[in-house]
Structure formats: structure tokens, C-alpha cells
Tab-separated table of C-alpha atoms in Angstrom:
chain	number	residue	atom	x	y	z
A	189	UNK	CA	117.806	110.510	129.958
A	190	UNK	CA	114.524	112.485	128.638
A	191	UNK	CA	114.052	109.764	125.799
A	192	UNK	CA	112.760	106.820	126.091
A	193	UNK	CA	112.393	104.032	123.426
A	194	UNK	CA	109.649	101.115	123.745
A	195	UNK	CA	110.598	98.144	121.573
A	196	UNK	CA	111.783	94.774	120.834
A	197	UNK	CA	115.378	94.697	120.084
A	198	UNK	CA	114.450	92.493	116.520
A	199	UNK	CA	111.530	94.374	115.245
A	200	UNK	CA	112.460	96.174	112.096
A	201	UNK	CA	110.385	99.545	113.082
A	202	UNK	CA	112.249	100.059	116.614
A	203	UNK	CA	115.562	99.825	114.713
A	204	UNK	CA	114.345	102.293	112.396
A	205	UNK	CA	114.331	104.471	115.192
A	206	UNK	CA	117.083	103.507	117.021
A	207	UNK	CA	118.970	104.170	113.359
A	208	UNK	CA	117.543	107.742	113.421
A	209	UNK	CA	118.221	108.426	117.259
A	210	UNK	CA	122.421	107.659	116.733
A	211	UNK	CA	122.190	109.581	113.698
A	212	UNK	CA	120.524	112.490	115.710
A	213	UNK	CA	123.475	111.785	118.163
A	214	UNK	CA	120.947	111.773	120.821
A	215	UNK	CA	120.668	110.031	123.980
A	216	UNK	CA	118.187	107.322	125.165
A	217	UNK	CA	117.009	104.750	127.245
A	218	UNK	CA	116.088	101.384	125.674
A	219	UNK	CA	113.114	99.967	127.896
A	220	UNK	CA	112.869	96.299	126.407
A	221	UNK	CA	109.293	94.939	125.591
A	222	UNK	CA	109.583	91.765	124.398
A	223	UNK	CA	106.959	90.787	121.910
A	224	UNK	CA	106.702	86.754	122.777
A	225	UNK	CA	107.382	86.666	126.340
A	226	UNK	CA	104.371	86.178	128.835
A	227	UNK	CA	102.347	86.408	125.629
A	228	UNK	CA	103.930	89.407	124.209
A	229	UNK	CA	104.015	91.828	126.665
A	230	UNK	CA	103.077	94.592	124.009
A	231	UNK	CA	99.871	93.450	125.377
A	232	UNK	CA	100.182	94.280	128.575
A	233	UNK	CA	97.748	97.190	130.506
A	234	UNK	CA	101.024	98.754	131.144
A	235	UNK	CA	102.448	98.922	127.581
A	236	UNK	CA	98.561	99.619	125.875
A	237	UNK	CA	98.160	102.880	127.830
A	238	UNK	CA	101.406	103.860	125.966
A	239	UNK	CA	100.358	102.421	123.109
A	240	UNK	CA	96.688	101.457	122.170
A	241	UNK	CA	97.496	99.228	119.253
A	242	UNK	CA	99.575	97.328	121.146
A	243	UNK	CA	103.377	97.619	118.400
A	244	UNK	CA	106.656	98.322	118.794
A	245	UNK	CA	108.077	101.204	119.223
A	246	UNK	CA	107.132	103.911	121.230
A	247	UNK	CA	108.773	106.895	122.318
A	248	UNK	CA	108.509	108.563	125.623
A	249	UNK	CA	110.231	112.326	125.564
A	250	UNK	CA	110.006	112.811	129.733
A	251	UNK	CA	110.961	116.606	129.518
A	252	UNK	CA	107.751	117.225	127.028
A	253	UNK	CA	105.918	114.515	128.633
A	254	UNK	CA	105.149	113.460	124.954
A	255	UNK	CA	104.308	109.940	123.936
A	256	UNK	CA	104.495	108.948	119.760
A	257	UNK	CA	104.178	105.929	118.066
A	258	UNK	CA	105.277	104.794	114.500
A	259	UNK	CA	107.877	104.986	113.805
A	260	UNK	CA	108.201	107.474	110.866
A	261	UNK	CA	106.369	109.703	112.740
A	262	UNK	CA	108.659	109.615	115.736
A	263	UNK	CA	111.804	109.984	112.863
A	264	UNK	CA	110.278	113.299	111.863
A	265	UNK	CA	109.932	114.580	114.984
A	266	UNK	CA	113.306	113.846	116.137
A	267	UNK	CA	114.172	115.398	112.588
A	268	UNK	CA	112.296	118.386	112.900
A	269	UNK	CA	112.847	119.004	116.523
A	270	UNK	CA	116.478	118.375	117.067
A	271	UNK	CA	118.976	120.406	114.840
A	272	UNK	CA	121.997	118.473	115.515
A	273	UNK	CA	123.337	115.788	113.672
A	274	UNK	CA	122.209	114.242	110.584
A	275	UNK	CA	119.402	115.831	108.907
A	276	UNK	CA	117.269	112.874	107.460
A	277	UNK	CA	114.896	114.681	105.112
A	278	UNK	CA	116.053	117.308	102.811
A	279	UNK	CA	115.698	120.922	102.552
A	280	UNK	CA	113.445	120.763	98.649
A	281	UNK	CA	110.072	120.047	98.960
A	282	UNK	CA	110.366	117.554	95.702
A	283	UNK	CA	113.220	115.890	97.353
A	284	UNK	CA	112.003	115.084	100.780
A	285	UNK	CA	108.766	113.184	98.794
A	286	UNK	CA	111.228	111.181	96.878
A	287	UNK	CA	112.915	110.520	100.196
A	288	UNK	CA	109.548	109.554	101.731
A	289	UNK	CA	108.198	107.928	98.669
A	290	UNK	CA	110.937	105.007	99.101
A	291	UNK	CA	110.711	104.917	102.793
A	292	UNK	CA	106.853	104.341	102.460
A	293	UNK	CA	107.784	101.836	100.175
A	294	UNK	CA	109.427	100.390	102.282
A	295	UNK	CA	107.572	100.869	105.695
A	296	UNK	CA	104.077	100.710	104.533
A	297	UNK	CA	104.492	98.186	101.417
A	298	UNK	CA	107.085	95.279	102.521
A	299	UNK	CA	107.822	95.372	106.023
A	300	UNK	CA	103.742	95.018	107.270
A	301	UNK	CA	103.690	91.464	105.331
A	302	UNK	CA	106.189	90.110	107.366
A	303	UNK	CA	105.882	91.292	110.404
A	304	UNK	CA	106.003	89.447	113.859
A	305	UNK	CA	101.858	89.308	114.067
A	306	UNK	CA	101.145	88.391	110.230
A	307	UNK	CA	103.632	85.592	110.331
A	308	UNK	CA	101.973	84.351	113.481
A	309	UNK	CA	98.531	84.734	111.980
A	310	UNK	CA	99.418	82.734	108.725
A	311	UNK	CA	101.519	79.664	110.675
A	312	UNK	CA	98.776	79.375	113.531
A	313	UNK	CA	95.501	79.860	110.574
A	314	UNK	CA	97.050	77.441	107.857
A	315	UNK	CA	99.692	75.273	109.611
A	316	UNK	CA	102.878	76.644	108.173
A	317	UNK	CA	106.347	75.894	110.215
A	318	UNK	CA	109.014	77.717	110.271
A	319	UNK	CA	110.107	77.771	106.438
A	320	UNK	CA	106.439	77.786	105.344
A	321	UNK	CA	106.470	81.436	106.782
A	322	UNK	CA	109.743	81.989	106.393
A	323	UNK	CA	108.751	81.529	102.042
A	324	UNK	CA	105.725	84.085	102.679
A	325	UNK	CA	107.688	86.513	103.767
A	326	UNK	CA	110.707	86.041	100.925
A	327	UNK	CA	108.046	86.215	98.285
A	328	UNK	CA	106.970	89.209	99.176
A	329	UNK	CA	110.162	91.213	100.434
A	330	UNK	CA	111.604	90.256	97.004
A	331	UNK	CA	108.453	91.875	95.488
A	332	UNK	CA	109.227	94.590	97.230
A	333	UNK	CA	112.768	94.807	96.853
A	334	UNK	CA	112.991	94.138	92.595
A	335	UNK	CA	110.930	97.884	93.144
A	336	UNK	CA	113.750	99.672	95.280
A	337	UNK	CA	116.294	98.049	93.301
A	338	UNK	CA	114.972	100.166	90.400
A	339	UNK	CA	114.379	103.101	92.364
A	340	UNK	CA	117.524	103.191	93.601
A	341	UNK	CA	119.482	102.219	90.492
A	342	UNK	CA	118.507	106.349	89.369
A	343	UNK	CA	119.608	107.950	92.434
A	344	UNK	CA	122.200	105.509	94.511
A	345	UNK	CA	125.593	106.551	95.000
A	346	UNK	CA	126.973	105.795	98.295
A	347	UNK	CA	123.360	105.470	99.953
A	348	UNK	CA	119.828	106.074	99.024
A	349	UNK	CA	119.509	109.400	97.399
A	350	UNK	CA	123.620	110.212	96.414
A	351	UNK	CA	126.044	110.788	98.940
A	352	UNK	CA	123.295	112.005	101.830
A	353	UNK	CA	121.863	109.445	104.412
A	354	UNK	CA	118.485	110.252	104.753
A	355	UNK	CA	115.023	108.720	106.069
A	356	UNK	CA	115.334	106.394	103.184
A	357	UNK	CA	118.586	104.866	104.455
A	358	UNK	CA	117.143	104.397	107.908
A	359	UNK	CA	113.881	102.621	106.908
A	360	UNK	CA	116.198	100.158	103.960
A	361	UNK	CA	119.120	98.964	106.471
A	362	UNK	CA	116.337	97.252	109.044
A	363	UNK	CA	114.645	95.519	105.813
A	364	UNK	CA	117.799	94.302	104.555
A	365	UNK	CA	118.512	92.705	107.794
A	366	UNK	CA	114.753	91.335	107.684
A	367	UNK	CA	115.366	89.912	103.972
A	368	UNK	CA	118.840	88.032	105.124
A	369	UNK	CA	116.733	86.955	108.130
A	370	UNK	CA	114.385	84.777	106.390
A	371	UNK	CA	116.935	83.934	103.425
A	372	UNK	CA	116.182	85.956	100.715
A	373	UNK	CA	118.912	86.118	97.800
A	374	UNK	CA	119.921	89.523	98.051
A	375	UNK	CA	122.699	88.648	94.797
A	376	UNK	CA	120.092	90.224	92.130
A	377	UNK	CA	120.021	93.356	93.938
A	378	UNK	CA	123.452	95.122	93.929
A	379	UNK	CA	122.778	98.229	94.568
A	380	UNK	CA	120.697	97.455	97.442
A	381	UNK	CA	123.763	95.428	98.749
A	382	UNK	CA	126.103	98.854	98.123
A	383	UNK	CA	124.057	101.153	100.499
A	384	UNK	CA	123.729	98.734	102.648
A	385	UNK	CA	127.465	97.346	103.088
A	386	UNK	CA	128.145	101.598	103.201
A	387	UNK	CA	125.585	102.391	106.028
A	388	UNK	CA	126.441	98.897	108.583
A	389	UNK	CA	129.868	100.560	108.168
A	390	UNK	CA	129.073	103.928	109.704
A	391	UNK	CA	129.174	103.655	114.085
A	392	UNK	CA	125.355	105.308	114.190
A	393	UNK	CA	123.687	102.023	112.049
A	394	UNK	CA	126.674	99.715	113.682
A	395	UNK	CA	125.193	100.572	117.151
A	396	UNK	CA	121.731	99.866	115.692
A	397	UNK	CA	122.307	96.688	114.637
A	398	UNK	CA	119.395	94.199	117.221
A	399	UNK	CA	122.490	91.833	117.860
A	400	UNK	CA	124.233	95.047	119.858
A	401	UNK	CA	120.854	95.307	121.779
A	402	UNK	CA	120.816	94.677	125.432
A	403	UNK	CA	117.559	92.692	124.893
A	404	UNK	CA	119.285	90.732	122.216
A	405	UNK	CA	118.582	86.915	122.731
């Protein structure tokens, strides 16, 4: 396989991807790099000359000998470069910004305040267990979420933006999963819980899910 993806089989970026890479119907090898293992092995010499700051994912395309990181980037160059499958931004310039506007939302705004090294930062700098971290990271996904909930209460029909998947899709499944993660009541946002009951139904997210990863714990 000329694609390789770099990432740990819970974090809500590599899943992003992996979302984007079924719905691309594209094939790839994951290469597990567990991110609390031997002290979180995205810290490795191996893993920083692949990627300097040290995240998940990355994506190694063998036949270009091409190495990205981020994982919106790497969506829109699997977009852009591979015609098959779904198309995850559309054609309109206005459209794809509201497409990207959410996702950003999303990807830039909520997930970052939650992630693996934040909550580790706040329980190891001010004592927090489990739930202490677990309540930092519902306060702020439900920020978050009361502003997609609106968004997507003017343009929701079967997912995101009407009856198209798009980036916006890939980038809201992952933070759902996130949100039910740490307990968040996801009851005051129903049309949240619409597009995402619709997209876990579809094989591509299905396949996504981290449970189905063979790096799952």
C-alpha cells in the first residue's frame, strides 16, 4: 500500500482521517503510534523526523514520497488529489467556506481543549483525577457544541450541509465520539445526534470507528 497513516487509534484527528480515507475508498496501512506507551512514542526520534511537533496523524504517500501532517490538510489533499469517491468539499467557492467554517469550528475551537496533552497538562499542573478532567473537557465541548447545534439547525438534513457528506461530517462524527467519551449530555443537541446516528450508519465512518482499530485497547 502507497499510504500510510501515523496515529493513535483514539485520537479524534487520526479518525478524521481515517473517516476521509474510506470515504475516498482508498487503501492504507495503519502504522500504530501509541501516544502513552514508553512515554508516548509520538516522541520518539523515529516518529519526530516524520513529524516535528510530535501529534497524531501523519501521512506517508510512498509513491510521492510525501509526508503531511494535520489532519485537514491531509483531508484536502486526499480531496483534491484523488477523484474517486466522495468529494468532501464542494464545487461553490461560498459553500466549501461554510463547509470549512464548521469544520474549523470544530478542529481548531473544541477538539484542541481536550486533547490527550492539555488534559495531561491540567491533571499533572492542578491535581485533577479522572472526572476533574473529564468536567474540563465537557464544559468546553458543550461550549462548543450549543454553536454547531445552531449552525447546523439552518443547513442539516441528513448530515452537515443537506443530503451531502462533506469535510464537515468527517471532522463532527470523531467529536461526537469525544463528547460521549467524557459524558457529555448530548440530549439538548438533536440535530447533532441526527447526523451523527446517519453517518455511524454508513460502512466508510463504521470502519472508522477507534473500537474497529487494530491498535484498539
Amino acid at each position: 500500500m502507497s499510504l500510510k497513516l501515523y496515529g493513535y487509534w483514539r485520537s479524534s484527528a487520526t479518525y478524521r482521517v481515517r473517516i476521509a480515507l474510506n470515504l475516498k475508498q482508498l487503501d492504507y496501512e495503519i502504522i500504530p503510534v501509541h501516544l502513552v506507551q514508553d512515554g508516548g512514542q509520538q516522541h520518539s526520534k523515529n516518529y519526530q523526523g516524520l513529524n516535528p511537533a510530535e501529534l497524531v496523524p501523519t501521512l506517508y504517500d510512498d509513491d510521492e514520497d510525501i509526508i503531511l501532517n494535520q489532519s485537514l490538510a491531509i483531508i484536502e489533499y486526499l480531496d483534491e488529489r484523488y477523484e474517486q469517491g466522495t468529494n468532501l468539499l464542494p464545487p461553490h467557492s461560498l459553500e466549501r467556506a461554510r463547509v470549512r467554517t464548521l469544520a474549523y469550528d470544530i478542529a481548531c475551537d473544541i477538539q484542541p481543549l481536550a486533547n490527550l496533552r492539555v488534559m495531561n497538562y491540567i491533571g499533572e499542573h492542578y491535581q485533577l483525577e479522572q472526572e476533574g478532567k473529564f468536567e474540563w473537557a465537557r464544559h468546553w465541548m458543550q461550549k462548543g457544541m450549543q454553536g454547531i447545534e445552531k449552525r447546523l439547525q439552518k443547513t442539516a438534513t441528513d448530515y452537515c450541509f443537506g443530503f451531502d457528506l462533506s469535510l464537515a461530517d468527517v471532522c463532527l462524527i470523531p467529536q461526537v465520539y469525544n463528547a460521549n467519551r467524557v459524558g457529555l449530555d448530548m440530549s439538548a443537541f438533536p440535530v447533532i445526534d441526527r447526523v451523527y446516528q446517519n453517518c455511524i450508519s454508513l460502512p466508510a465512518f463504521a470502519k472508522a470507528i477507534p473500537e474497529n482499530q487494530p491498535d484498539a485497547e
